[in-house]
Tab-separated table of C-alpha atoms and ligand atoms in Angstrom:
chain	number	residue	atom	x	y	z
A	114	UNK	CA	0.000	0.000	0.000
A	115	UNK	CA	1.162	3.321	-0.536
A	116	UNK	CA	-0.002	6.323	1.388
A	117	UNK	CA	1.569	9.325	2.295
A	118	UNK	CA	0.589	12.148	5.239
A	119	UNK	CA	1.845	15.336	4.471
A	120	UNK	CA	2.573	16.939	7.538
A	121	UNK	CA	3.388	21.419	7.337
A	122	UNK	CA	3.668	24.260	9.538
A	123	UNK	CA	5.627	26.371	11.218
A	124	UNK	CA	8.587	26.044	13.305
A	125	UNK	CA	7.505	24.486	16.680
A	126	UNK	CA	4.067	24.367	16.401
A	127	UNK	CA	4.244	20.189	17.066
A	128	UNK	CA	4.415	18.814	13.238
A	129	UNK	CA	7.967	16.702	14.687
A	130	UNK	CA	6.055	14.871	17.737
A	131	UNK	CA	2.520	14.772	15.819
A	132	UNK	CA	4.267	13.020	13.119
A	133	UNK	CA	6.488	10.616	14.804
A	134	UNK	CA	3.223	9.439	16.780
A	135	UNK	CA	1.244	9.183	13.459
A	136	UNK	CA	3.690	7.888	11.505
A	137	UNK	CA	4.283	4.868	14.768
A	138	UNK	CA	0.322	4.531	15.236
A	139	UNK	CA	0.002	3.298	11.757
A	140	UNK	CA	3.781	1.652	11.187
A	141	UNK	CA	4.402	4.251	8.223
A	142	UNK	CA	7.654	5.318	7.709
A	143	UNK	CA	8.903	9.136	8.961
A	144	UNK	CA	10.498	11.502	7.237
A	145	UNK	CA	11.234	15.418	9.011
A	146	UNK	CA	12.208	16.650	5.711
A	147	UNK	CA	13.543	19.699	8.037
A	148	UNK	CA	16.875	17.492	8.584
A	149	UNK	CA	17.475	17.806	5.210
A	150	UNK	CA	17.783	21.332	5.066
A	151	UNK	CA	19.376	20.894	8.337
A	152	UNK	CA	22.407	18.900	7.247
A	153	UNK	CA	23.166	21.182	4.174
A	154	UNK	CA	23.023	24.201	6.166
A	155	UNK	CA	25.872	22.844	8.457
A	156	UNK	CA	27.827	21.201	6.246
A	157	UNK	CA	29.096	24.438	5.041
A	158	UNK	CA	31.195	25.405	1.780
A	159	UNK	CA	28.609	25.772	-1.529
A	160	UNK	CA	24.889	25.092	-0.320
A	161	UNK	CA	23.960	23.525	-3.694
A	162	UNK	CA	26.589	20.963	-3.832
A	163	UNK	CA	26.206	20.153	-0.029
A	164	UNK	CA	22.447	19.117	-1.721
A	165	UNK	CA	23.520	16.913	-4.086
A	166	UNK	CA	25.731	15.067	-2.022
A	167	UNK	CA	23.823	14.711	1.009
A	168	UNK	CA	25.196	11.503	2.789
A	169	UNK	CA	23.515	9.527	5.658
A	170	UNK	CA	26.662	10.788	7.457
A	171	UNK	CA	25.064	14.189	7.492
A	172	UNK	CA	22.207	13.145	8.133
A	173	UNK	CA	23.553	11.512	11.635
A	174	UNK	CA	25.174	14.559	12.820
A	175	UNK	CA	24.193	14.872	16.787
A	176	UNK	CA	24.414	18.723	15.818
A	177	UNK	CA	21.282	19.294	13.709
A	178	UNK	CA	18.684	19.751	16.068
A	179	UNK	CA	20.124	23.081	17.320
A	180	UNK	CA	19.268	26.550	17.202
A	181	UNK	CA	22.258	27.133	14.967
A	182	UNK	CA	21.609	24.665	12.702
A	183	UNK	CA	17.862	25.876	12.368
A	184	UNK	CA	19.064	29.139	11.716
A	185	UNK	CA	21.257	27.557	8.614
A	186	UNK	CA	18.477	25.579	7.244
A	187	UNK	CA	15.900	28.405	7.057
A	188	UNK	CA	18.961	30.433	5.433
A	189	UNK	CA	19.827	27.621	2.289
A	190	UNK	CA	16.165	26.925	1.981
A	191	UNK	CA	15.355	30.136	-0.014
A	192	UNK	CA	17.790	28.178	-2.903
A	193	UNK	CA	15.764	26.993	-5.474
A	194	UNK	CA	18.518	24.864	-6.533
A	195	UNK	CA	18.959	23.310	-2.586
A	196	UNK	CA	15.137	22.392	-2.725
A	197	UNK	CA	15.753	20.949	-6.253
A	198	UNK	CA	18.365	18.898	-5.511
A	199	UNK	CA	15.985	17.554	-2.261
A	200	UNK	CA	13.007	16.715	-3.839
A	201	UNK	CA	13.447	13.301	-5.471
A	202	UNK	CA	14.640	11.810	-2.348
A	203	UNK	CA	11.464	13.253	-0.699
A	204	UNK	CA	8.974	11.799	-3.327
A	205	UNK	CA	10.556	8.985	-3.607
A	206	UNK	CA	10.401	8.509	0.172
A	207	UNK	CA	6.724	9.133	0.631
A	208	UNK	CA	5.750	6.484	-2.063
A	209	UNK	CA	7.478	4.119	-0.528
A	210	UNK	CA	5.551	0.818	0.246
A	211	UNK	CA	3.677	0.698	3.663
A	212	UNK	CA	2.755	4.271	3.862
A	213	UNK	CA	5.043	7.532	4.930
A	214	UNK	CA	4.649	10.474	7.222
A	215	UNK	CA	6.715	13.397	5.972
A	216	UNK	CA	6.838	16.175	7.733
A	217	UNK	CA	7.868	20.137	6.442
A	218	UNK	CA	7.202	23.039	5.109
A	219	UNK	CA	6.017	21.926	1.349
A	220	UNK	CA	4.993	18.908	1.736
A	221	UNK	CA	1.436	19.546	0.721
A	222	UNK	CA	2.055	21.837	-1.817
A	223	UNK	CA	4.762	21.107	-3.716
A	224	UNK	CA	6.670	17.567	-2.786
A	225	UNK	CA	3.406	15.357	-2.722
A	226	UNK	CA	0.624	17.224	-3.654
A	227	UNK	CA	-1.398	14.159	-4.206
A	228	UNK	CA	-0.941	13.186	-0.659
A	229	UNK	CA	-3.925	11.187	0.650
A	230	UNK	CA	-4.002	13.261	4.008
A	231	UNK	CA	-2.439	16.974	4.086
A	232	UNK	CA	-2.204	18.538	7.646
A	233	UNK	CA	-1.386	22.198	8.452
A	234	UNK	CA	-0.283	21.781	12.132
A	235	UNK	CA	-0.335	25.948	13.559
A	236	UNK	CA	0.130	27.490	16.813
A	237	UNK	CA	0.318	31.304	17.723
A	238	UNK	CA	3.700	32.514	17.944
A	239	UNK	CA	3.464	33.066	21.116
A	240	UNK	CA	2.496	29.419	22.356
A	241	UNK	CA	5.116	28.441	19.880
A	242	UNK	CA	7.984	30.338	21.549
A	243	UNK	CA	6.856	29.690	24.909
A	244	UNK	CA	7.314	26.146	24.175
A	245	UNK	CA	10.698	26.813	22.428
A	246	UNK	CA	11.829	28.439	25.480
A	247	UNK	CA	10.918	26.249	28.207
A	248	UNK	CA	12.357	23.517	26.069
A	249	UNK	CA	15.672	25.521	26.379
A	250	UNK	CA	15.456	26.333	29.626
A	251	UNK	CA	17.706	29.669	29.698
A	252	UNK	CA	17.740	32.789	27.723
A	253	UNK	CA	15.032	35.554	27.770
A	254	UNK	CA	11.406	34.734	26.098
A	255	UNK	CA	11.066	37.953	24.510
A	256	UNK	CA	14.453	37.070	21.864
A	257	UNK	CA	12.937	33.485	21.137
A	258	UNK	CA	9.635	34.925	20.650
A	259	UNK	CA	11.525	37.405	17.704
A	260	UNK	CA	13.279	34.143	16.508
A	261	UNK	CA	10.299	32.270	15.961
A	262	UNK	CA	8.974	35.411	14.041
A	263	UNK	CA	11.730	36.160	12.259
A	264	UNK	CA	11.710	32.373	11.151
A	265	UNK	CA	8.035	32.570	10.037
A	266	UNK	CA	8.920	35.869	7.762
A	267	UNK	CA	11.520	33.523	5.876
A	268	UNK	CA	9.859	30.560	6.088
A	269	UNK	CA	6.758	32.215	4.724
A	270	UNK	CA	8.203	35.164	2.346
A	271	UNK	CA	10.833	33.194	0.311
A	272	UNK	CA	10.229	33.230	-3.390
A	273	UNK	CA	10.058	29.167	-4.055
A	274	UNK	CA	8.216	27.075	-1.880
A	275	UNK	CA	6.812	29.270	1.183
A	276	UNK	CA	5.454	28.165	3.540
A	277	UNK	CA	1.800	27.903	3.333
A	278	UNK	CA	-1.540	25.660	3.501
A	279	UNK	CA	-2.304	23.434	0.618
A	280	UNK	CA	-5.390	24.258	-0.349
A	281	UNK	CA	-6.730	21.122	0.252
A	282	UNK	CA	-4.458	20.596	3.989
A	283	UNK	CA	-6.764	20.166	7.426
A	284	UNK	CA	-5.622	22.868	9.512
A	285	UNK	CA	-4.829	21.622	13.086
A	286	UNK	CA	-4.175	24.510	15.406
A	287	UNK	CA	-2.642	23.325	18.229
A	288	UNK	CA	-2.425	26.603	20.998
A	289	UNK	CA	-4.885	25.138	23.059
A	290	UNK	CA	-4.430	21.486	23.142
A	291	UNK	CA	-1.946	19.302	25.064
A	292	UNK	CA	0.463	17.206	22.537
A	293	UNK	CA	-1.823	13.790	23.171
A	294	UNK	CA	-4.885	16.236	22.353
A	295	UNK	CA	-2.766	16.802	19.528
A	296	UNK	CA	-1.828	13.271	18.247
A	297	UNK	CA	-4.822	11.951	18.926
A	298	UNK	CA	-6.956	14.538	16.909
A	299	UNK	CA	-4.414	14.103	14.007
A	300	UNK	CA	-4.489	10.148	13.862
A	301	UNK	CA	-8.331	10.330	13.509
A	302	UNK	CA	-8.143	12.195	10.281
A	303	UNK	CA	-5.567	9.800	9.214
A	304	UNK	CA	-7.528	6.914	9.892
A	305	UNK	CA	-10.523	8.251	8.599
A	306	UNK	CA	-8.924	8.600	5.182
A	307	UNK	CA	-7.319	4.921	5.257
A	308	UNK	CA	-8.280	2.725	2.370
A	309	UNK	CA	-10.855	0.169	4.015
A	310	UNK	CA	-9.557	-3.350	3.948
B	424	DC	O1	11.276	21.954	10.605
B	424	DC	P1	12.680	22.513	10.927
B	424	DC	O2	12.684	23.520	12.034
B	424	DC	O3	13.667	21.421	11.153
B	424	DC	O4	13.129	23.264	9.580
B	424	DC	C1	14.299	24.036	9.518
B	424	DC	C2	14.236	24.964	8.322
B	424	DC	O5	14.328	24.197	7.105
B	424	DC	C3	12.961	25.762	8.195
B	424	DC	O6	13.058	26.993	8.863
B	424	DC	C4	12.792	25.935	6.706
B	424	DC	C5	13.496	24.756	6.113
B	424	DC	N1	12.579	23.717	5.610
B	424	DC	C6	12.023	23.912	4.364
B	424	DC	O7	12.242	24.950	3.766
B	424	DC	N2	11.228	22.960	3.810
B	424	DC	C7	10.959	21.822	4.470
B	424	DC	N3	10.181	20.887	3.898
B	424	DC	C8	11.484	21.619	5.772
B	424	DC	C9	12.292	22.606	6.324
């Protein structure tokens, strides 16, 4: 079977934890196409031939889930030429048999548009860098909260790719709901969508 959950949204609004759970509920495969974009942003020298070369050594750098690396990601992801050079791997990965969660930024829109469930997973920004900040557990709120806004500008205003809802994507805004609120409200519309057997 193939079946693919496209899973967008902004940074730290819960698309990471919301698909891991899916994508472990239903023994699909999971993908946080963010890593990607991750991995070329640290790996330094020309962006665009960090893309095409992307090993599973970068990949299994302890480094990329860090502000810093963040930071670099959003920065190479305005490249049309990165995202190019990403994209097969990505489709390739969500048709894969047994089903695939990926998780992103385009995944609805533009890597798997034919995706049989599309979720737009939101928070406010404040909720967003609350959590961000607590996770840290040092700095000041008020810089994290301009991080996380700064992030949504050039997440949202870049040329190729921004950031946005498919226009067929479920929004799931999750400000007010604890993460198994979360989960469990995105698993229904997964199973509800499920090819009967
Ligand atoms: O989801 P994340 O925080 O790991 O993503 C880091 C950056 O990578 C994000 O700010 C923009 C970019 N990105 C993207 O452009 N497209 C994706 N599908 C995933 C991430």
């Amino acid at each position: 079977m193939q079946f693919t959950v496209a899973i967008d949204g902004p940074a730290a609004a819960g698309k990471g934890t919301i698909s891991r759970a899916v994508a472990e509920r239903f023994g699909f495969a999971h993908l946080d196409t963010g890593l990607l974009y991750r991995a070329v942003g640290m790996k330094g020298g020309d962006p665009v031939a960090a893309a095409r070369a992307l090993s599973e050594a970068d990949l299994a750098r302890p480094d990329l889930r860090s502000l810093e690396a963040g930071e670099a990601a959003s920065t190479v992801a305005v490249l049309p030429e990165v995202r190019a050079a990403l994209l097969e791997f990505q489709r390739a990965f969500a048709r894969r048999e047994g089903g695939a969660v990926l998780d992103g930024r385009d995944i609805g829109t533009v890597i798997c548009p034919g995706a049989e469930v599309k979720l737009f997973v939101t928070a406010s920004p404040e909720i967003r860098a609350e959590r961000r900040w607590r996770e840290a557990g040092a700095g000041e709120y008020a810089d994290v909260l301009a991080q996380v806004r700064a992030r949504d500008a050039r997440d949202m205003g870049r040329a190729d790719a921004p950031l946005r809802p498919a226009e067929d994507a479920i929004p799931l805004d999750t400000s007010a709901l604890s993460i198994e609120d979360a989960i469990a409200a995105a698993a229904r519309l997964v199973a509800a969508r499920l090819p009967t057997r």
